[in-house]
Tab-separated table of C-alpha atoms and ligand atoms in Angstrom:
chain	number	residue	atom	x	y	z
A	1	UNK	CA	0.000	0.000	0.000
A	2	UNK	CA	1.096	3.516	-0.823
A	3	UNK	CA	1.844	6.061	1.924
A	4	UNK	CA	-1.083	8.383	2.525
A	5	UNK	CA	-0.435	12.047	1.793
A	6	UNK	CA	-2.154	14.586	3.998
A	7	UNK	CA	-4.047	17.229	2.022
A	8	UNK	CA	-6.396	18.843	4.483
A	9	UNK	CA	-9.613	19.970	2.861
A	10	UNK	CA	-8.463	18.282	-0.400
A	11	UNK	CA	-7.061	21.605	-1.556
A	12	UNK	CA	-4.540	20.001	-3.850
A	13	UNK	CA	-6.211	16.726	-4.659
A	14	UNK	CA	-8.048	16.124	-7.904
A	15	UNK	CA	-10.872	13.926	-6.623
A	16	UNK	CA	-12.393	13.408	-10.048
A	17	UNK	CA	-12.192	14.306	-13.708
A	18	UNK	CA	-14.921	16.627	-14.908
A	19	UNK	CA	-15.955	18.228	-18.214
A	20	UNK	CA	-18.344	20.738	-16.732
A	21	UNK	CA	-16.596	23.792	-15.295
A	22	UNK	CA	-13.140	25.326	-15.633
A	23	UNK	CA	-11.623	27.809	-13.178
A	24	UNK	CA	-8.323	29.662	-13.496
A	25	UNK	CA	-7.675	30.870	-9.930
A	26	UNK	CA	-4.914	33.358	-10.761
A	27	UNK	CA	-6.660	35.047	-13.676
A	28	UNK	CA	-10.174	34.878	-12.212
A	29	UNK	CA	-11.580	32.923	-15.167
A	30	UNK	CA	-14.746	30.829	-14.941
A	31	UNK	CA	-16.126	28.844	-17.872
A	32	UNK	CA	-18.948	26.346	-18.141
A	33	UNK	CA	-18.475	23.767	-20.894
A	34	UNK	CA	-15.932	26.146	-22.398
A	35	UNK	CA	-18.129	29.258	-22.444
A	36	UNK	CA	-17.004	32.244	-20.327
A	37	UNK	CA	-19.385	33.097	-17.487
A	38	UNK	CA	-19.600	36.684	-18.767
A	39	UNK	CA	-21.099	35.475	-22.081
A	40	UNK	CA	-23.428	33.019	-20.392
A	41	UNK	CA	-24.673	35.731	-18.027
A	42	UNK	CA	-25.341	38.040	-20.944
A	43	UNK	CA	-26.850	35.659	-23.457
A	44	UNK	CA	-28.500	32.682	-21.781
A	45	UNK	CA	-31.438	32.120	-19.446
A	46	UNK	CA	-31.073	30.141	-16.239
A	47	UNK	CA	-32.806	27.134	-17.787
A	48	UNK	CA	-30.574	27.267	-20.891
A	49	UNK	CA	-27.602	27.389	-18.531
A	50	UNK	CA	-28.923	24.324	-16.696
A	51	UNK	CA	-29.180	22.369	-19.960
A	52	UNK	CA	-25.725	23.543	-20.991
A	53	UNK	CA	-24.377	22.159	-17.721
A	54	UNK	CA	-26.189	18.823	-18.105
A	55	UNK	CA	-25.571	18.233	-21.788
A	56	UNK	CA	-22.521	20.243	-22.775
A	57	UNK	CA	-24.276	22.302	-25.451
A	58	UNK	CA	-26.575	25.295	-25.520
A	59	UNK	CA	-30.026	23.762	-26.071
A	60	UNK	CA	-31.807	24.171	-29.395
A	61	UNK	CA	-35.180	25.978	-29.207
A	62	UNK	CA	-36.899	22.607	-29.491
A	63	UNK	CA	-34.861	21.044	-26.676
A	64	UNK	CA	-35.441	24.089	-24.489
A	65	UNK	CA	-39.171	23.882	-25.088
A	66	UNK	CA	-39.313	20.189	-24.223
A	67	UNK	CA	-37.458	20.753	-20.957
A	68	UNK	CA	-39.480	23.892	-20.115
A	69	UNK	CA	-42.685	21.889	-20.662
A	70	UNK	CA	-41.354	19.296	-18.248
A	71	UNK	CA	-40.650	22.025	-15.696
A	72	UNK	CA	-44.225	23.251	-16.029
A	73	UNK	CA	-45.625	19.726	-15.822
A	74	UNK	CA	-43.714	19.206	-12.576
A	75	UNK	CA	-44.164	22.569	-10.878
A	76	UNK	CA	-46.912	21.450	-8.461
A	77	UNK	CA	-46.286	19.647	-5.210
A	78	UNK	CA	-48.364	16.576	-4.491
A	79	UNK	CA	-51.160	17.717	-2.160
A	80	UNK	CA	-49.892	15.157	0.335
A	81	UNK	CA	-46.651	17.153	0.631
A	82	UNK	CA	-48.472	20.232	1.952
A	83	UNK	CA	-49.217	18.693	5.325
A	84	UNK	CA	-45.488	18.394	6.018
A	85	UNK	CA	-45.111	22.169	5.974
A	86	UNK	CA	-47.567	22.359	8.871
A	87	UNK	CA	-45.199	20.273	10.980
A	88	UNK	CA	-42.431	22.894	10.932
A	89	UNK	CA	-42.436	25.757	13.425
A	90	UNK	CA	-42.713	29.148	11.715
A	91	UNK	CA	-39.192	29.839	12.991
A	92	UNK	CA	-37.807	26.727	11.246
A	93	UNK	CA	-34.798	27.643	9.143
A	94	UNK	CA	-35.655	27.660	5.407
A	95	UNK	CA	-32.507	25.611	4.629
A	96	UNK	CA	-33.595	22.885	7.073
A	97	UNK	CA	-37.051	22.896	5.507
A	98	UNK	CA	-35.635	22.834	1.971
A	99	UNK	CA	-33.364	19.896	2.663
A	100	UNK	CA	-36.068	17.921	4.460
A	101	UNK	CA	-38.660	18.688	1.806
A	102	UNK	CA	-36.459	17.558	-1.090
A	103	UNK	CA	-36.425	14.090	0.455
A	104	UNK	CA	-40.124	14.347	1.268
A	105	UNK	CA	-40.979	15.245	-2.328
A	106	UNK	CA	-38.937	12.249	-3.514
A	107	UNK	CA	-41.197	9.921	-1.541
A	108	UNK	CA	-44.003	10.908	-3.899
A	109	UNK	CA	-42.135	9.915	-7.072
A	110	UNK	CA	-39.959	6.937	-6.184
A	111	UNK	CA	-40.278	5.615	-9.738
A	112	UNK	CA	-38.246	8.300	-11.488
A	113	UNK	CA	-35.404	8.809	-9.053
A	114	UNK	CA	-32.964	6.358	-10.523
A	115	UNK	CA	-30.970	7.245	-13.606
A	116	UNK	CA	-31.936	4.477	-15.952
A	117	UNK	CA	-32.041	6.322	-19.246
A	118	UNK	CA	-31.915	9.867	-20.586
A	119	UNK	CA	-35.690	10.355	-20.382
A	120	UNK	CA	-35.804	9.323	-16.754
A	121	UNK	CA	-32.942	11.658	-15.982
A	122	UNK	CA	-34.745	14.499	-17.742
A	123	UNK	CA	-37.863	13.991	-15.655
A	124	UNK	CA	-35.944	13.695	-12.373
A	125	UNK	CA	-33.876	16.793	-13.136
A	126	UNK	CA	-36.963	18.772	-14.164
A	127	UNK	CA	-38.823	17.679	-11.060
A	128	UNK	CA	-36.042	18.765	-8.785
A	129	UNK	CA	-35.391	22.120	-10.475
A	130	UNK	CA	-39.079	22.902	-10.715
A	131	UNK	CA	-40.275	21.707	-7.318
A	132	UNK	CA	-37.403	23.180	-5.353
A	133	UNK	CA	-38.705	26.594	-6.337
A	134	UNK	CA	-42.247	25.696	-5.252
A	135	UNK	CA	-40.940	24.325	-1.937
A	136	UNK	CA	-38.806	27.411	-1.256
A	137	UNK	CA	-41.679	29.809	-1.886
A	138	UNK	CA	-44.081	27.673	0.159
A	139	UNK	CA	-41.631	27.603	3.091
A	140	UNK	CA	-41.470	31.397	2.945
A	141	UNK	CA	-45.254	31.760	2.850
A	142	UNK	CA	-45.636	29.415	5.809
A	143	UNK	CA	-42.993	31.339	7.765
A	144	UNK	CA	-44.967	34.576	7.448
A	145	UNK	CA	-48.317	32.885	8.057
A	146	UNK	CA	-49.643	33.412	4.527
A	147	UNK	CA	-51.414	30.794	2.433
A	148	UNK	CA	-49.245	28.941	-0.043
A	149	UNK	CA	-49.609	30.202	-3.631
A	150	UNK	CA	-49.885	27.587	-6.356
A	151	UNK	CA	-47.559	27.935	-9.346
A	152	UNK	CA	-48.865	29.515	-12.546
A	153	UNK	CA	-48.116	27.360	-15.628
A	154	UNK	CA	-48.160	30.439	-17.880
A	155	UNK	CA	-45.126	32.017	-16.269
A	156	UNK	CA	-41.415	31.625	-16.926
A	157	UNK	CA	-39.197	29.936	-14.319
A	158	UNK	CA	-38.177	33.135	-12.519
A	159	UNK	CA	-41.525	34.935	-12.875
A	160	UNK	CA	-43.304	31.887	-11.492
A	161	UNK	CA	-41.051	31.837	-8.434
A	162	UNK	CA	-41.665	35.537	-7.818
A	163	UNK	CA	-45.392	34.938	-8.180
A	164	UNK	CA	-45.335	32.166	-5.563
A	165	UNK	CA	-43.273	34.360	-3.232
A	166	UNK	CA	-45.168	37.616	-3.545
A	167	UNK	CA	-48.708	37.076	-4.859
A	168	UNK	CA	-51.431	36.909	-2.271
A	169	UNK	CA	-54.943	35.541	-2.789
A	170	UNK	CA	-56.858	37.915	-5.079
A	171	UNK	CA	-53.768	40.046	-5.736
A	172	UNK	CA	-51.421	38.731	-8.350
A	173	UNK	CA	-47.867	40.047	-8.145
A	174	UNK	CA	-46.769	41.192	-11.579
A	175	UNK	CA	-43.015	41.629	-11.531
A	176	UNK	CA	-41.188	44.184	-13.535
A	177	UNK	CA	-39.128	42.553	-16.320
A	178	UNK	CA	-36.028	44.090	-14.676
A	179	UNK	CA	-36.733	42.093	-11.520
A	180	UNK	CA	-37.188	38.878	-13.500
A	181	UNK	CA	-33.920	39.570	-15.355
A	182	UNK	CA	-32.060	40.292	-12.109
A	183	UNK	CA	-33.244	37.014	-10.602
A	184	UNK	CA	-32.276	35.152	-13.768
A	185	UNK	CA	-28.782	36.638	-13.536
A	186	UNK	CA	-28.498	35.745	-9.845
A	187	UNK	CA	-29.413	32.101	-10.552
A	188	UNK	CA	-27.054	31.829	-13.542
A	189	UNK	CA	-24.112	33.125	-11.533
A	190	UNK	CA	-24.720	30.481	-8.877
A	191	UNK	CA	-25.360	27.590	-11.285
A	192	UNK	CA	-22.035	25.789	-10.935
A	193	UNK	CA	-18.570	26.247	-9.507
A	194	UNK	CA	-16.843	22.860	-9.847
A	195	UNK	CA	-15.703	21.033	-6.687
A	196	UNK	CA	-16.949	23.403	-3.991
A	197	UNK	CA	-18.054	21.973	-0.640
A	198	UNK	CA	-21.693	21.339	-1.591
A	199	UNK	CA	-21.000	19.995	-5.096
A	200	UNK	CA	-18.319	17.671	-3.760
A	201	UNK	CA	-20.859	16.548	-1.163
A	202	UNK	CA	-23.416	15.803	-3.874
A	203	UNK	CA	-20.804	13.839	-5.844
A	204	UNK	CA	-19.689	11.974	-2.755
A	205	UNK	CA	-23.233	11.003	-1.769
A	206	UNK	CA	-24.057	10.173	-5.395
A	207	UNK	CA	-20.982	7.955	-5.620
A	208	UNK	CA	-22.689	5.519	-3.237
A	209	UNK	CA	-25.433	5.364	-5.909
A	210	UNK	CA	-27.805	7.310	-3.684
A	211	UNK	CA	-30.573	8.846	-5.777
A	212	UNK	CA	-30.559	12.371	-7.170
A	213	UNK	CA	-32.928	13.812	-4.564
A	214	UNK	CA	-31.048	12.373	-1.583
A	215	UNK	CA	-27.723	13.570	-3.008
A	216	UNK	CA	-28.996	17.123	-3.610
A	217	UNK	CA	-30.653	17.294	-0.177
A	218	UNK	CA	-27.165	16.635	1.237
A	219	UNK	CA	-25.864	19.435	-0.986
A	220	UNK	CA	-28.328	21.861	0.616
A	221	UNK	CA	-26.938	21.024	4.066
A	222	UNK	CA	-23.348	21.505	2.926
A	223	UNK	CA	-24.236	24.855	1.371
A	224	UNK	CA	-25.853	26.145	4.546
A	225	UNK	CA	-22.655	26.975	6.471
A	226	UNK	CA	-21.391	30.578	6.635
A	227	UNK	CA	-18.070	29.704	4.999
A	228	UNK	CA	-19.982	28.528	1.913
A	229	UNK	CA	-23.479	29.630	0.794
A	230	UNK	CA	-24.423	30.948	4.227
A	231	UNK	CA	-21.914	33.752	3.629
A	232	UNK	CA	-24.581	35.679	1.701
A	233	UNK	CA	-26.612	35.958	4.917
A	234	UNK	CA	-23.557	36.653	7.050
A	235	UNK	CA	-22.347	39.593	4.923
A	236	UNK	CA	-25.827	41.080	4.801
A	237	UNK	CA	-26.014	40.901	8.607
A	238	UNK	CA	-22.600	42.551	8.824
A	239	UNK	CA	-23.650	45.347	6.455
A	240	UNK	CA	-26.914	45.870	8.307
A	241	UNK	CA	-25.169	46.038	11.642
A	242	UNK	CA	-22.519	48.415	10.325
A	243	UNK	CA	-25.271	50.611	8.952
A	244	UNK	CA	-27.471	50.613	12.034
A	245	UNK	CA	-24.653	51.132	14.556
A	246	UNK	CA	-22.845	53.610	12.254
A	247	UNK	CA	-19.629	51.908	13.283
A	248	UNK	CA	-16.498	53.350	11.776
A	249	UNK	CA	-15.330	51.163	8.854
A	250	UNK	CA	-11.699	51.452	9.896
A	251	UNK	CA	-12.605	50.106	13.328
A	252	UNK	CA	-14.587	47.266	11.776
A	253	UNK	CA	-11.670	46.328	9.507
A	254	UNK	CA	-9.343	46.449	12.500
A	255	UNK	CA	-11.539	43.794	14.160
A	256	UNK	CA	-11.179	41.646	11.024
A	257	UNK	CA	-7.422	42.062	11.088
A	258	UNK	CA	-7.314	41.173	14.772
A	259	UNK	CA	-9.228	38.005	13.757
A	260	UNK	CA	-12.174	38.813	15.992
A	261	UNK	CA	-14.435	38.040	13.016
A	262	UNK	CA	-14.152	37.543	9.254
A	263	UNK	CA	-15.348	39.890	6.578
A	264	UNK	CA	-17.948	37.702	4.893
A	265	UNK	CA	-18.276	37.801	1.119
A	266	UNK	CA	-14.487	38.111	0.915
A	267	UNK	CA	-11.857	35.491	0.145
A	268	UNK	CA	-12.137	32.228	-1.715
A	269	UNK	CA	-10.574	28.787	-1.379
A	270	UNK	CA	-9.651	28.767	-5.092
A	271	UNK	CA	-9.549	32.296	-6.566
A	272	UNK	CA	-6.436	34.252	-5.820
A	273	UNK	CA	-7.838	37.230	-7.690
A	274	UNK	CA	-11.257	38.799	-8.231
A	275	UNK	CA	-14.079	36.268	-8.377
A	276	UNK	CA	-15.487	36.935	-11.896
A	277	UNK	CA	-19.019	36.415	-10.564
A	278	UNK	CA	-18.487	39.207	-8.040
A	279	UNK	CA	-17.421	41.553	-10.856
A	280	UNK	CA	-20.633	40.831	-12.767
A	281	UNK	CA	-22.779	41.191	-9.648
A	282	UNK	CA	-21.058	44.385	-8.609
A	283	UNK	CA	-21.913	46.010	-11.952
A	284	UNK	CA	-25.398	44.480	-11.882
A	285	UNK	CA	-26.080	45.878	-8.400
A	286	UNK	CA	-25.700	49.437	-9.722
A	287	UNK	CA	-27.758	48.713	-12.818
A	288	UNK	CA	-30.570	46.823	-11.079
A	289	UNK	CA	-30.967	49.268	-8.234
A	290	UNK	CA	-30.973	52.222	-10.642
A	291	UNK	CA	-33.595	50.561	-12.863
A	292	UNK	CA	-35.790	49.728	-9.908
A	293	UNK	CA	-35.316	53.179	-8.421
A	294	UNK	CA	-34.012	51.638	-5.199
A	295	UNK	CA	-31.589	53.667	-3.135
A	296	UNK	CA	-30.047	51.180	-0.741
A	297	UNK	CA	-27.505	52.651	1.680
A	298	UNK	CA	-26.024	49.162	2.070
A	299	UNK	CA	-24.744	49.275	-1.521
A	300	UNK	CA	-22.773	52.410	-0.851
A	301	UNK	CA	-21.527	50.889	2.390
A	302	UNK	CA	-20.433	47.702	0.594
A	303	UNK	CA	-18.558	49.797	-1.971
A	304	UNK	CA	-16.726	51.706	0.755
A	305	UNK	CA	-15.921	48.489	2.576
A	306	UNK	CA	-14.547	46.937	-0.610
A	307	UNK	CA	-12.448	50.011	-1.230
A	308	UNK	CA	-10.995	50.021	2.276
A	309	UNK	CA	-10.273	46.277	2.148
A	310	UNK	CA	-8.663	46.308	-1.298
A	311	UNK	CA	-6.287	49.031	-0.174
A	312	UNK	CA	-5.278	47.277	3.014
A	313	UNK	CA	-2.206	45.068	3.126
A	314	UNK	CA	-3.994	42.454	5.277
A	315	UNK	CA	-6.356	41.668	2.385
A	316	UNK	CA	-3.899	42.308	-0.452
A	317	UNK	CA	-1.185	40.048	0.979
A	318	UNK	CA	-3.684	37.209	1.495
A	319	UNK	CA	-5.342	37.618	-1.927
A	320	UNK	CA	-8.714	38.345	-0.357
A	321	UNK	CA	-11.140	39.806	-2.897
A	322	UNK	CA	-14.938	40.046	-2.997
A	323	UNK	CA	-16.554	36.720	-3.815
A	324	UNK	CA	-19.965	35.884	-5.314
A	325	UNK	CA	-21.707	36.558	-2.004
A	326	UNK	CA	-20.498	40.115	-1.491
A	327	UNK	CA	-22.957	41.926	-3.774
A	328	UNK	CA	-25.559	39.233	-4.421
A	329	UNK	CA	-27.548	39.996	-1.268
A	330	UNK	CA	-27.968	43.627	-2.249
A	331	UNK	CA	-29.629	42.512	-5.471
A	332	UNK	CA	-31.837	39.990	-3.643
A	333	UNK	CA	-32.833	42.706	-1.174
A	334	UNK	CA	-33.830	44.999	-4.044
A	335	UNK	CA	-35.990	42.188	-5.450
A	336	UNK	CA	-37.674	41.883	-2.044
A	337	UNK	CA	-36.241	38.541	-0.919
A	338	UNK	CA	-35.906	38.362	2.884
A	339	UNK	CA	-32.401	37.806	4.256
A	340	UNK	CA	-33.145	34.408	5.815
A	341	UNK	CA	-34.002	33.122	2.312
A	342	UNK	CA	-30.701	34.194	0.729
A	343	UNK	CA	-28.975	30.821	1.058
A	344	UNK	CA	-32.095	29.083	-0.235
A	345	UNK	CA	-31.805	31.302	-3.320
A	346	UNK	CA	-28.212	30.140	-3.716
A	347	UNK	CA	-29.450	26.530	-3.455
A	348	UNK	CA	-32.067	27.029	-6.174
A	349	UNK	CA	-29.386	28.537	-8.400
A	350	UNK	CA	-26.858	25.764	-7.647
A	351	UNK	CA	-29.313	22.947	-8.331
A	352	UNK	CA	-28.323	22.550	-12.033
A	353	UNK	CA	-24.660	22.267	-11.056
A	354	UNK	CA	-25.379	19.641	-8.428
A	355	UNK	CA	-27.512	17.683	-10.874
A	356	UNK	CA	-24.888	17.894	-13.644
A	357	UNK	CA	-22.184	16.632	-11.284
A	358	UNK	CA	-24.397	13.852	-9.932
A	359	UNK	CA	-25.034	12.783	-13.539
A	360	UNK	CA	-21.332	12.884	-14.331
A	361	UNK	CA	-20.575	10.583	-11.391
A	362	UNK	CA	-23.204	8.165	-12.688
A	363	UNK	CA	-22.241	8.419	-16.358
A	364	UNK	CA	-18.598	7.790	-15.567
A	365	UNK	CA	-19.477	4.871	-13.326
A	366	UNK	CA	-17.324	6.487	-10.682
A	367	UNK	CA	-15.871	4.496	-7.838
A	368	UNK	CA	-17.401	5.150	-4.442
A	369	UNK	CA	-15.609	8.165	-2.922
A	370	UNK	CA	-13.564	7.054	0.030
A	371	UNK	CA	-10.858	9.465	1.219
A	372	UNK	CA	-8.252	8.214	3.678
A	373	UNK	CA	-6.942	9.871	6.830
A	374	UNK	CA	-3.811	10.187	8.901
A	375	UNK	CA	-4.699	8.673	12.243
A	376	UNK	CA	-3.511	10.829	15.174
A	377	UNK	CA	-5.289	9.095	18.096
A	378	UNK	CA	-3.803	6.889	20.817
A	379	UNK	CA	-1.816	3.799	19.911
A	380	UNK	CA	-3.208	0.481	21.083
A	381	UNK	CA	-4.183	0.304	24.750
A	382	UNK	CA	-6.187	-2.150	26.848
A	383	UNK	CA	-9.312	-1.759	28.881
A	384	UNK	CA	-8.533	-2.777	32.457
B	401	CMC	N1	-11.891	37.828	6.363
B	401	CMC	C1	-10.759	37.954	7.057
B	401	CMC	N2	-9.694	37.151	6.943
B	401	CMC	C2	-9.800	36.162	6.075
B	401	CMC	C3	-10.931	35.951	5.293
B	401	CMC	C4	-12.008	36.832	5.462
B	401	CMC	N3	-13.126	36.693	4.745
B	401	CMC	N4	-10.759	34.873	4.502
B	401	CMC	C5	-9.530	34.417	4.779
B	401	CMC	N5	-8.946	35.187	5.728
B	401	CMC	C6	-7.579	35.062	6.248
B	401	CMC	C7	-7.459	33.953	7.294
B	401	CMC	O1	-7.691	34.456	8.576
B	401	CMC	C8	-6.051	33.481	7.072
B	401	CMC	O2	-5.185	34.403	7.662
B	401	CMC	P1	-3.749	33.898	8.247
B	401	CMC	O3	-2.941	33.491	7.061
B	401	CMC	O4	-3.198	35.085	8.961
B	401	CMC	O5	-4.045	32.763	9.191
B	401	CMC	C9	-5.859	33.614	5.559
B	401	CMC	O6	-6.755	34.657	5.154
B	401	CMC	C10	-6.201	32.343	4.799
B	401	CMC	O7	-7.469	31.921	5.243
B	401	CMC	P2	-7.993	30.445	5.145
B	401	CMC	O8	-9.150	30.288	6.075
B	401	CMC	O9	-6.870	29.480	5.271
B	401	CMC	O10	-8.444	30.447	3.648
B	401	CMC	P3	-9.423	29.456	2.975
B	401	CMC	O11	-8.999	29.363	1.574
B	401	CMC	O12	-9.540	28.196	3.745
B	401	CMC	O13	-10.813	30.219	3.134
B	401	CMC	C11	-12.920	31.034	2.794
B	401	CMC	C12	-11.689	30.432	2.139
B	401	CMC	C13	-13.921	31.371	1.691
B	401	CMC	C14	-13.557	29.999	3.728
B	401	CMC	C15	-12.534	32.296	3.575
B	401	CMC	O14	-11.959	33.238	2.701
B	401	CMC	C16	-13.689	32.881	4.340
B	401	CMC	O15	-13.966	32.468	5.470
B	401	CMC	N6	-14.397	33.895	3.730
B	401	CMC	C17	-15.597	34.403	4.343
B	401	CMC	C18	-16.744	33.465	4.056
B	401	CMC	C19	-17.209	33.589	2.637
B	401	CMC	O16	-17.383	34.662	2.113
B	401	CMC	N7	-17.476	32.425	2.013
B	401	CMC	C20	-17.989	32.355	0.648
B	401	CMC	C21	-17.010	31.731	-0.290
B	401	CMC	S1	-17.414	31.995	-2.028
B	401	CMC	C22	-18.972	31.307	-2.308
B	401	CMC	C23	-19.074	29.898	-1.969
B	401	CMC	O17	-18.401	29.053	-2.540
B	401	CMC	O18	-19.910	29.578	-1.115
């Protein structure tokens, strides 16, 4: 047997081969299936991006229509699922509810969960992408004590989600196209990011041949933490606190440098330069807020914070730049999404990436993932 090499957090271990996403950490490049994220963000919809991730090509109009029809056909939750929402306290965390409900939903379609052929995969993927949005909006409605809104089959993916979030009985919410576009952009920029913590989790769970729903429910849990997807909540809380206490930014940064707390939305395990998604979101934040006529003091605060950090040797010497979470929350806030739903929004956006990676594990007939360890516990001893 070969000696085991310690690589904590697998930072320098290629755990798999993948055709889906390419990152150049030094140059801040991100490409899906060869296409730069900047072009994808400008030219594709979220659902086109999902199909690009699954299949490697931008879908033809016919392919897009077939998949969109499947999304519509699968947008409802089985009525039996509704009773489960009643079991959660209104204070239940939306990520806990999302993860639990993905497995619950799967109990109502056990027949299509296994990847037996392309058609079955298509249905499973469409079910997950479509229903996760219905579940997320329903969890929100339950948390504020409002009745759940049923999806509207006439609406696009993003408009339908906004409808389920913000319509109330007898008052249909009709979103501005700018809001729909902003949400579409948010989802696209979260769609995949190769072997991050949650995607690796999905691959790992999937490598045991666990079904797609179970594997993605595990992904939701991995995403929840503040060092990963939960950072979009953490930075928003930091900005809100800075704003409400009017704390001096220099003093706040000093606390970061003294390691009393981290500046969330900054730093990345892979990028050693600007996260390209943060660049797009930073520009979008200005554009979206201007279009919507929103004047959010937190945007100006975030800009000042970025400026202070990027001119401080602590951040420069450690290659700490804004990541995808730094500006995304400001856009979600302008759309009207409550802060405790931010990581759920990340999960909805990341779903295509998780599904594409789960499929890749299956298609490649991957071995079961089984990392080793360096044992550091006691040597053999005897119980008296
Ligand atoms: N604020 C202050 N100091 C930081 C930060 C930060 N956000 N990130 C890293 N550092 C410091 C850290 O204290 C350490 O300093 P030293 O060398 O003196 O010990 C050095 O930089 C390296 O940190 P690390 O923890 O070894 O770096 P990592 O690559 O393991 O961490 C990270 C990556 C994303 C977990 C980290 O940068 C972090 O905690 N950022 C804040 C949370 C965040 O925004 N997460 C979202 C990541 S991007 C979206 C996603 O994938 O979910």
